[in-house]
PDB file of C-alpha atoms in Angstrom:
ATOM      1  CA  ALA A 139     -84.601  10.706-116.718  1.00 70.00           C
ATOM      2  CA  GLN A 140     -81.869  11.374-119.258  1.00 74.00           C
ATOM      3  CA  SER A 141     -79.310   9.134-120.467  1.00 85.00           C
ATOM      4  CA  VAL A 142     -76.264   9.185-122.765  1.00 91.00           C
ATOM      5  CA  THR A 143     -74.834   6.305-124.702  1.00 92.00           C
ATOM      6  CA  GLN A 144     -71.513   6.737-126.404  1.00 94.00           C
ATOM      7  CA  LEU A 145     -70.886   3.631-129.127  1.00 90.00           C
ATOM      8  CA  GLY A 146     -67.310   2.216-128.458  1.00 89.00           C
ATOM      9  CA  SER A 147     -65.054   3.130-125.745  1.00 91.00           C
ATOM     10  CA  HIS A 148     -62.393   3.251-128.163  1.00 94.00           C
ATOM     11  CA  VAL A 149     -62.274   4.320-131.857  1.00 97.00           C
ATOM     12  CA  SER A 150     -59.072   4.022-133.976  1.00 97.00           C
ATOM     13  CA  VAL A 151     -58.250   5.985-137.155  1.00 97.00           C
ATOM     14  CA  SER A 152     -55.683   6.871-139.294  1.00 97.00           C
ATOM     15  CA  GLU A 153     -54.271  10.614-139.907  1.00 97.00           C
ATOM     16  CA  GLY A 154     -56.285  12.013-142.626  1.00 97.00           C
ATOM     17  CA  ALA A 155     -59.275   9.483-142.104  1.00 98.00           C
ATOM     18  CA  LEU A 156     -62.908  10.528-141.259  1.00 98.00           C
ATOM     19  CA  VAL A 157     -63.683  10.652-137.601  1.00 98.00           C
ATOM     20  CA  LEU A 158     -67.109   9.451-136.238  1.00 97.00           C
ATOM     21  CA  LEU A 159     -67.786   9.225-132.915  1.00 97.00           C
ATOM     22  CA  ARG A 160     -71.127   8.148-131.824  1.00 96.00           C
ATOM     23  CA  CYS A 161     -73.688   9.571-129.286  1.00 95.00           C
ATOM     24  CA  ASN A 162     -77.302   8.984-128.674  1.00 93.00           C
ATOM     25  CA  TYR A 163     -79.478  10.120-125.823  1.00 91.00           C
ATOM     26  CA  SER A 164     -82.835   9.497-124.401  1.00 88.00           C
ATOM     27  CA  SER A 165     -84.656  12.220-122.738  1.00 81.00           C
ATOM     28  CA  SER A 166     -88.412  13.118-122.565  1.00 75.00           C
ATOM     29  CA  VAL A 167     -87.940  16.815-124.151  1.00 76.00           C
ATOM     30  CA  PRO A 168     -85.430  17.992-126.648  1.00 74.00           C
ATOM     31  CA  PRO A 169     -82.220  18.650-124.304  1.00 84.00           C
ATOM     32  CA  TYR A 170     -79.356  20.811-125.168  1.00 88.00           C
ATOM     33  CA  LEU A 171     -76.217  18.679-126.640  1.00 90.00           C
ATOM     34  CA  PHE A 172     -72.595  19.177-125.761  1.00 92.00           C
ATOM     35  CA  TRP A 173     -69.077  17.373-126.956  1.00 95.00           C
ATOM     36  CA  TYR A 174     -66.145  17.962-124.877  1.00 94.00           C
ATOM     37  CA  VAL A 175     -62.917  16.888-125.231  1.00 95.00           C
ATOM     38  CA  GLN A 176     -60.307  15.594-122.446  1.00 91.00           C
ATOM     39  CA  TYR A 177     -56.836  15.676-122.621  1.00 90.00           C
ATOM     40  CA  PRO A 178     -54.735  13.601-120.071  1.00 84.00           C
ATOM     41  CA  ASN A 179     -54.863  14.910-116.615  1.00 78.00           C
ATOM     42  CA  GLN A 180     -56.746  17.922-117.638  1.00 82.00           C
ATOM     43  CA  GLY A 181     -60.453  19.233-117.594  1.00 83.00           C
ATOM     44  CA  LEU A 182     -62.905  19.284-120.084  1.00 89.00           C
ATOM     45  CA  GLN A 183     -63.019  21.625-123.171  1.00 91.00           C
ATOM     46  CA  LEU A 184     -65.971  22.566-125.038  1.00 90.00           C
ATOM     47  CA  LEU A 185     -65.908  21.322-128.523  1.00 94.00           C
ATOM     48  CA  LEU A 186     -69.211  22.447-129.674  1.00 93.00           C
ATOM     49  CA  LYS A 187     -73.104  22.541-128.593  1.00 90.00           C
ATOM     50  CA  TYR A 188     -76.450  22.361-129.889  1.00 89.00           C
ATOM     51  CA  THR A 189     -79.551  24.346-128.048  1.00 85.00           C
ATOM     52  CA  THR A 190     -81.818  25.242-130.861  1.00 81.00           C
ATOM     53  CA  GLY A 191     -81.728  26.667-134.492  1.00 82.00           C
ATOM     54  CA  ALA A 192     -79.561  25.030-136.864  1.00 83.00           C
ATOM     55  CA  THR A 193     -79.333  21.311-136.475  1.00 87.00           C
ATOM     56  CA  LEU A 194     -75.627  21.191-138.001  1.00 93.00           C
ATOM     57  CA  VAL A 195     -73.150  22.979-135.437  1.00 94.00           C
ATOM     58  CA  LYS A 196     -69.796  23.652-136.165  1.00 95.00           C
ATOM     59  CA  GLY A 197     -67.133  23.569-133.122  1.00 94.00           C
ATOM     60  CA  ILE A 198     -63.185  23.866-132.537  1.00 93.00           C
ATOM     61  CA  ASN A 199     -60.803  22.097-134.433  1.00 93.00           C
ATOM     62  CA  GLY A 200     -62.709  21.295-137.233  1.00 96.00           C
ATOM     63  CA  PHE A 201     -65.322  19.064-135.507  1.00 97.00           C
ATOM     64  CA  GLU A 202     -69.020  19.147-136.149  1.00 97.00           C
ATOM     65  CA  ALA A 203     -72.038  17.474-134.925  1.00 96.00           C
ATOM     66  CA  GLU A 204     -75.466  17.402-136.189  1.00 91.00           C
ATOM     67  CA  PHE A 205     -78.659  17.260-133.845  1.00 87.00           C
ATOM     68  CA  GLU A 206     -81.075  14.492-135.435  1.00 82.00           C
ATOM     69  CA  ARG A 207     -84.155  14.718-133.403  1.00 76.00           C
ATOM     70  CA  GLY A 208     -85.928  11.764-134.969  1.00 81.00           C
ATOM     71  CA  GLU A 209     -82.977   9.516-134.152  1.00 80.00           C
ATOM     72  CA  THR A 210     -81.933  11.195-130.798  1.00 88.00           C
ATOM     73  CA  SER A 211     -78.495  11.085-131.930  1.00 91.00           C
ATOM     74  CA  PHE A 212     -75.685  13.976-131.963  1.00 94.00           C
ATOM     75  CA  HIS A 213     -72.735  12.157-133.557  1.00 95.00           C
ATOM     76  CA  LEU A 214     -69.313  14.029-133.757  1.00 97.00           C
ATOM     77  CA  THR A 215     -67.663  14.177-136.897  1.00 97.00           C
ATOM     78  CA  LYS A 216     -64.421  15.503-138.608  1.00 98.00           C
ATOM     79  CA  PRO A 217     -63.273  14.967-142.154  1.00 97.00           C
ATOM     80  CA  SER A 218     -59.631  14.493-141.649  1.00 97.00           C
ATOM     81  CA  ALA A 219     -58.137  13.429-138.437  1.00 97.00           C
ATOM     82  CA  HIS A 220     -54.822  14.865-137.211  1.00 97.00           C
ATOM     83  CA  MET A 221     -52.635  13.454-134.348  1.00 96.00           C
ATOM     84  CA  SER A 222     -53.459  16.151-132.246  1.00 95.00           C
ATOM     85  CA  ASP A 223     -56.954  14.868-131.957  1.00 96.00           C
ATOM     86  CA  ALA A 224     -56.152  11.722-130.130  1.00 96.00           C
ATOM     87  CA  ALA A 225     -57.956  12.351-126.648  1.00 96.00           C
ATOM     88  CA  GLU A 226     -61.057  11.473-124.766  1.00 94.00           C
ATOM     89  CA  TYR A 227     -64.387  12.788-126.085  1.00 96.00           C
ATOM     90  CA  PHE A 228     -67.669  12.888-124.089  1.00 94.00           C
ATOM     91  CA  CYS A 229     -70.842  13.604-125.246  1.00 94.00           C
ATOM     92  CA  ALA A 230     -73.399  15.228-122.825  1.00 92.00           C
ATOM     93  CA  VAL A 231     -76.717  16.522-122.324  1.00 89.00           C
ATOM     94  CA  SER A 232     -78.823  18.802-120.049  1.00 84.00           C
ATOM     95  CA  LEU A 233     -82.670  19.268-119.877  1.00 75.00           C
ATOM     96  CA  GLN A 234     -83.829  22.723-120.741  1.00 62.00           C
ATOM     97  CA  GLY A 235     -84.199  24.485-117.441  1.00 56.00           C
ATOM     98  CA  PHE A 236     -81.708  22.383-115.376  1.00 58.00           C
ATOM     99  CA  GLN A 237     -77.922  23.192-115.098  1.00 68.00           C
ATOM    100  CA  LYS A 238     -76.985  19.552-114.741  1.00 77.00           C
ATOM    101  CA  LEU A 239     -74.915  17.993-117.267  1.00 84.00           C
ATOM    102  CA  VAL A 240     -75.246  14.237-117.660  1.00 87.00           C
ATOM    103  CA  PHE A 241     -72.295  12.735-119.494  1.00 90.00           C
ATOM    104  CA  GLY A 242     -71.631   9.466-121.651  1.00 92.00           C
ATOM    105  CA  THR A 243     -68.959   7.313-120.713  1.00 90.00           C
ATOM    106  CA  GLY A 244     -66.431   9.014-123.122  1.00 93.00           C
ATOM    107  CA  THR A 245     -64.886   7.435-126.187  1.00 95.00           C
ATOM    108  CA  ARG A 246     -61.183   7.489-126.623  1.00 95.00           C
ATOM    109  CA  LEU A 247     -59.932   8.736-129.929  1.00 97.00           C
ATOM    110  CA  LEU A 248     -56.441   6.980-130.880  1.00 97.00           C
ATOM    111  CA  VAL A 249     -55.050   8.578-134.318  1.00 97.00           C
ATOM    112  CA  SER A 250     -52.191   6.439-135.938  1.00 96.00           C
ATOM    113  CA  PRO A 251     -49.645   7.816-138.695  1.00 95.00           C
TER     114      PRO A 251
ATOM    115  CA  GLY B  53     -62.254  32.986-122.862  1.00 65.00           C
ATOM    116  CA  ALA B  54     -63.575  32.151-119.471  1.00 71.00           C
ATOM    117  CA  VAL B  55     -60.973  30.270-117.422  1.00 87.00           C
ATOM    118  CA  VAL B  56     -61.443  28.161-114.304  1.00 92.00           C
ATOM    119  CA  SER B  57     -58.340  27.483-112.290  1.00 93.00           C
ATOM    120  CA  GLN B  58     -58.036  24.330-109.762  1.00 95.00           C
ATOM    121  CA  HIS B  59     -55.704  23.912-107.225  1.00 96.00           C
ATOM    122  CA  PRO B  60     -53.461  21.330-106.588  1.00 96.00           C
ATOM    123  CA  SER B  61     -53.567  19.754-109.738  1.00 94.00           C
ATOM    124  CA  ARG B  62     -51.905  16.811-107.792  1.00 95.00           C
ATOM    125  CA  VAL B  63     -51.870  16.076-104.381  1.00 97.00           C
ATOM    126  CA  ILE B  64     -50.844  12.751-102.316  1.00 97.00           C
ATOM    127  CA  CYS B  65     -51.893  12.509 -98.918  1.00 96.00           C
ATOM    128  CA  LYS B  66     -52.145   9.835 -95.969  1.00 97.00           C
ATOM    129  CA  SER B  67     -55.414   7.839 -94.936  1.00 97.00           C
ATOM    130  CA  GLY B  68     -57.134   9.971 -92.274  1.00 97.00           C
ATOM    131  CA  THR B  69     -55.997  13.377 -93.221  1.00 97.00           C
ATOM    132  CA  SER B  70     -58.097  15.910 -94.951  1.00 97.00           C
ATOM    133  CA  VAL B  71     -57.491  17.402 -98.425  1.00 97.00           C
ATOM    134  CA  LYS B  72     -58.837  20.757 -99.717  1.00 97.00           C
ATOM    135  CA  ILE B  73     -59.188  21.608-103.477  1.00 97.00           C
ATOM    136  CA  GLU B  74     -59.917  25.058-104.862  1.00 97.00           C
ATOM    137  CA  CYS B  75     -61.852  25.896-107.841  1.00 96.00           C
ATOM    138  CA  ARG B  76     -61.619  29.403-108.903  1.00 95.00           C
ATOM    139  CA  SER B  77     -63.290  31.735-111.834  1.00 92.00           C
ATOM    140  CA  LEU B  78     -60.615  33.826-113.050  1.00 91.00           C
ATOM    141  CA  ASP B  79     -62.210  36.237-115.144  1.00 86.00           C
ATOM    142  CA  PHE B  80     -66.105  35.976-114.459  1.00 87.00           C
ATOM    143  CA  GLN B  81     -68.129  35.655-111.499  1.00 87.00           C
ATOM    144  CA  ALA B  82     -69.967  32.210-110.835  1.00 86.00           C
ATOM    145  CA  THR B  83     -72.672  31.813-108.585  1.00 82.00           C
ATOM    146  CA  THR B  84     -72.885  28.146-109.099  1.00 86.00           C
ATOM    147  CA  MET B  85     -70.198  25.814-109.640  1.00 91.00           C
ATOM    148  CA  PHE B  86     -70.159  21.919-110.063  1.00 93.00           C
ATOM    149  CA  TRP B  87     -67.789  19.498-108.623  1.00 95.00           C
ATOM    150  CA  TYR B  88     -67.309  16.009-110.535  1.00 94.00           C
ATOM    151  CA  ARG B  89     -65.786  13.016-109.612  1.00 95.00           C
ATOM    152  CA  GLN B  90     -63.924  10.871-112.628  1.00 90.00           C
ATOM    153  CA  PHE B  91     -63.116   7.019-111.999  1.00 83.00           C
ATOM    154  CA  PRO B  92     -60.329   5.354-114.339  1.00 77.00           C
ATOM    155  CA  LYS B  93     -61.876   4.879-117.564  1.00 70.00           C
ATOM    156  CA  LYS B  94     -65.322   6.185-116.420  1.00 74.00           C
ATOM    157  CA  SER B  95     -67.375   9.171-117.203  1.00 81.00           C
ATOM    158  CA  LEU B  96     -67.436  12.090-114.905  1.00 87.00           C
ATOM    159  CA  MET B  97     -70.074  11.726-111.883  1.00 90.00           C
ATOM    160  CA  LEU B  98     -71.776  14.928-110.657  1.00 91.00           C
ATOM    161  CA  MET B  99     -71.112  15.010-107.005  1.00 94.00           C
ATOM    162  CA  ALA B 100     -72.542  18.058-105.863  1.00 94.00           C
ATOM    163  CA  THR B 101     -73.774  21.679-106.979  1.00 91.00           C
ATOM    164  CA  SER B 102     -72.232  24.698-105.254  1.00 89.00           C
ATOM    165  CA  ASN B 103     -74.139  27.798-104.543  1.00 85.00           C
ATOM    166  CA  GLU B 104     -72.368  30.987-103.649  1.00 85.00           C
ATOM    167  CA  GLY B 105     -73.828  31.816-100.031  1.00 83.00           C
ATOM    168  CA  SER B 106     -75.625  28.698 -99.351  1.00 85.00           C
ATOM    169  CA  LYS B 107     -75.364  24.894 -98.646  1.00 89.00           C
ATOM    170  CA  ALA B 108     -74.429  22.950-101.592  1.00 92.00           C
ATOM    171  CA  THR B 109     -76.619  20.366-103.337  1.00 92.00           C
ATOM    172  CA  TYR B 110     -75.315  17.021-103.209  1.00 95.00           C
ATOM    173  CA  GLU B 111     -76.302  14.258-105.852  1.00 93.00           C
ATOM    174  CA  GLN B 112     -77.505  10.883-104.450  1.00 92.00           C
ATOM    175  CA  GLY B 113     -74.991   8.703-102.542  1.00 93.00           C
ATOM    176  CA  VAL B 114     -72.607  11.158-102.130  1.00 95.00           C
ATOM    177  CA  GLU B 115     -71.596  11.835 -98.291  1.00 95.00           C
ATOM    178  CA  LYS B 116     -72.003  15.372 -97.518  1.00 93.00           C
ATOM    179  CA  ASP B 117     -70.095  15.139 -94.407  1.00 95.00           C
ATOM    180  CA  LYS B 118     -67.108  13.533 -96.430  1.00 96.00           C
ATOM    181  CA  PHE B 119     -67.267  16.018 -99.146  1.00 97.00           C
ATOM    182  CA  LEU B 120     -67.434  19.419 -97.610  1.00 96.00           C
ATOM    183  CA  ILE B 121     -68.462  22.115-100.030  1.00 94.00           C
ATOM    184  CA  ASN B 122     -67.663  25.322 -99.306  1.00 91.00           C
ATOM    185  CA  HIS B 123     -68.685  28.745-101.908  1.00 90.00           C
ATOM    186  CA  ALA B 124     -67.928  31.716 -99.859  1.00 83.00           C
ATOM    187  CA  SER B 125     -67.371  34.137-102.888  1.00 89.00           C
ATOM    188  CA  LEU B 126     -68.524  34.408-106.458  1.00 89.00           C
ATOM    189  CA  THR B 127     -65.256  33.516-107.727  1.00 92.00           C
ATOM    190  CA  LEU B 128     -64.090  30.616-105.424  1.00 94.00           C
ATOM    191  CA  SER B 129     -65.551  27.225-104.071  1.00 94.00           C
ATOM    192  CA  THR B 130     -63.763  24.674-102.108  1.00 96.00           C
ATOM    193  CA  LEU B 131     -63.886  20.898-101.800  1.00 97.00           C
ATOM    194  CA  THR B 132     -62.585  19.349 -98.928  1.00 97.00           C
ATOM    195  CA  VAL B 133     -62.299  15.467 -98.590  1.00 97.00           C
ATOM    196  CA  THR B 134     -62.351  14.650 -94.785  1.00 97.00           C
ATOM    197  CA  SER B 135     -60.498  11.550 -93.435  1.00 97.00           C
ATOM    198  CA  ALA B 136     -59.556  10.464 -96.627  1.00 97.00           C
ATOM    199  CA  HIS B 137     -59.413   6.791 -97.572  1.00 96.00           C
ATOM    200  CA  PRO B 138     -57.576   5.053-100.438  1.00 96.00           C
ATOM    201  CA  GLU B 139     -61.031   4.459-102.185  1.00 95.00           C
ATOM    202  CA  ASP B 140     -61.143   8.211-102.264  1.00 96.00           C
ATOM    203  CA  SER B 141     -58.356   8.418-104.788  1.00 95.00           C
ATOM    204  CA  SER B 142     -59.806   9.612-107.865  1.00 94.00           C
ATOM    205  CA  PHE B 143     -59.586  12.605-110.207  1.00 93.00           C
ATOM    206  CA  TYR B 144     -61.867  15.711-109.078  1.00 95.00           C
ATOM    207  CA  ILE B 145     -62.801  18.158-111.474  1.00 94.00           C
ATOM    208  CA  CYS B 146     -64.687  21.550-110.830  1.00 94.00           C
ATOM    209  CA  SER B 147     -66.717  23.496-113.477  1.00 92.00           C
ATOM    210  CA  ALA B 148     -68.719  26.804-113.501  1.00 90.00           C
ATOM    211  CA  ARG B 149     -70.800  28.793-116.099  1.00 79.00           C
ATOM    212  CA  SER B 150     -69.817  32.035-117.144  1.00 69.00           C
ATOM    213  CA  SER B 151     -73.144  33.390-117.872  1.00 65.00           C
ATOM    214  CA  THR B 152     -76.657  32.905-116.507  1.00 63.00           C
ATOM    215  CA  GLY B 153     -78.967  30.295-118.532  1.00 61.00           C
ATOM    216  CA  GLU B 154     -78.719  26.640-118.733  1.00 59.00           C
ATOM    217  CA  SER B 155     -77.642  26.484-122.306  1.00 60.00           C
ATOM    218  CA  SER B 156     -74.617  28.120-121.493  1.00 68.00           C
ATOM    219  CA  PRO B 157     -71.764  25.634-121.564  1.00 71.00           C
ATOM    220  CA  LEU B 158     -69.579  25.005-118.393  1.00 81.00           C
ATOM    221  CA  HIS B 159     -66.020  25.546-118.007  1.00 86.00           C
ATOM    222  CA  PHE B 160     -63.790  23.313-116.441  1.00 90.00           C
ATOM    223  CA  GLY B 161     -60.846  23.084-114.307  1.00 92.00           C
ATOM    224  CA  ASN B 162     -57.983  21.216-115.082  1.00 91.00           C
ATOM    225  CA  GLY B 163     -58.804  18.778-112.284  1.00 92.00           C
ATOM    226  CA  THR B 164     -57.070  17.350-109.331  1.00 94.00           C
ATOM    227  CA  ARG B 165     -55.676  14.040-109.002  1.00 93.00           C
ATOM    228  CA  LEU B 166     -56.094  12.856-105.565  1.00 96.00           C
ATOM    229  CA  THR B 167     -54.020   9.710-104.338  1.00 96.00           C
ATOM    230  CA  VAL B 168     -54.681   8.406-100.847  1.00 97.00           C
ATOM    231  CA  THR B 169     -51.837   6.446 -99.375  1.00 96.00           C
TER     232      THR B 169
END
């Protein structure tokens, strides 16, 4: 069965600092990988996804993630945090051939001035 | 881009009453929609997969008689919480894919905050 682990329920950074949100997964086969962002009392918005091809994926708002097959990781990064990046971030996986997404428990990103 | 509209955004109801939540795909057809429940400070839990024209597929542990799902058209799925109790209070989110293929991303509604008093 698939599982997703997001290390750290909260991550705090200063504005302009590097953002690193960690995601590890377990899967018997290479999965599809996603990062979503959720603002308070709203649904989820897709940041980026990896399916096949280039392992470095660039998403919206300056975020990117790299599929590390050997490490079964898909960490989300952004070179310089902005106040508007403060939100909840969810890593998710789905197996090829299945429509269901399995979500991690989320990481709340806090950005201080 | 693809838009999923969810209504209402907030609802307060009394114990024992039923509440209906609507999920609409505004600019695409969705043969499959998904209903999630999000507990405070927790991840999203998939409740059921809603299939247009057929019965929904419920995840293990989700009471299908309590959470009724109807997917009557290619753009509308509804979730009805029947005989609501305070423990049903939660944030419910629907989602849908704008194209076929499991690699296409899900588009989410803005969620419904249900409070049962």
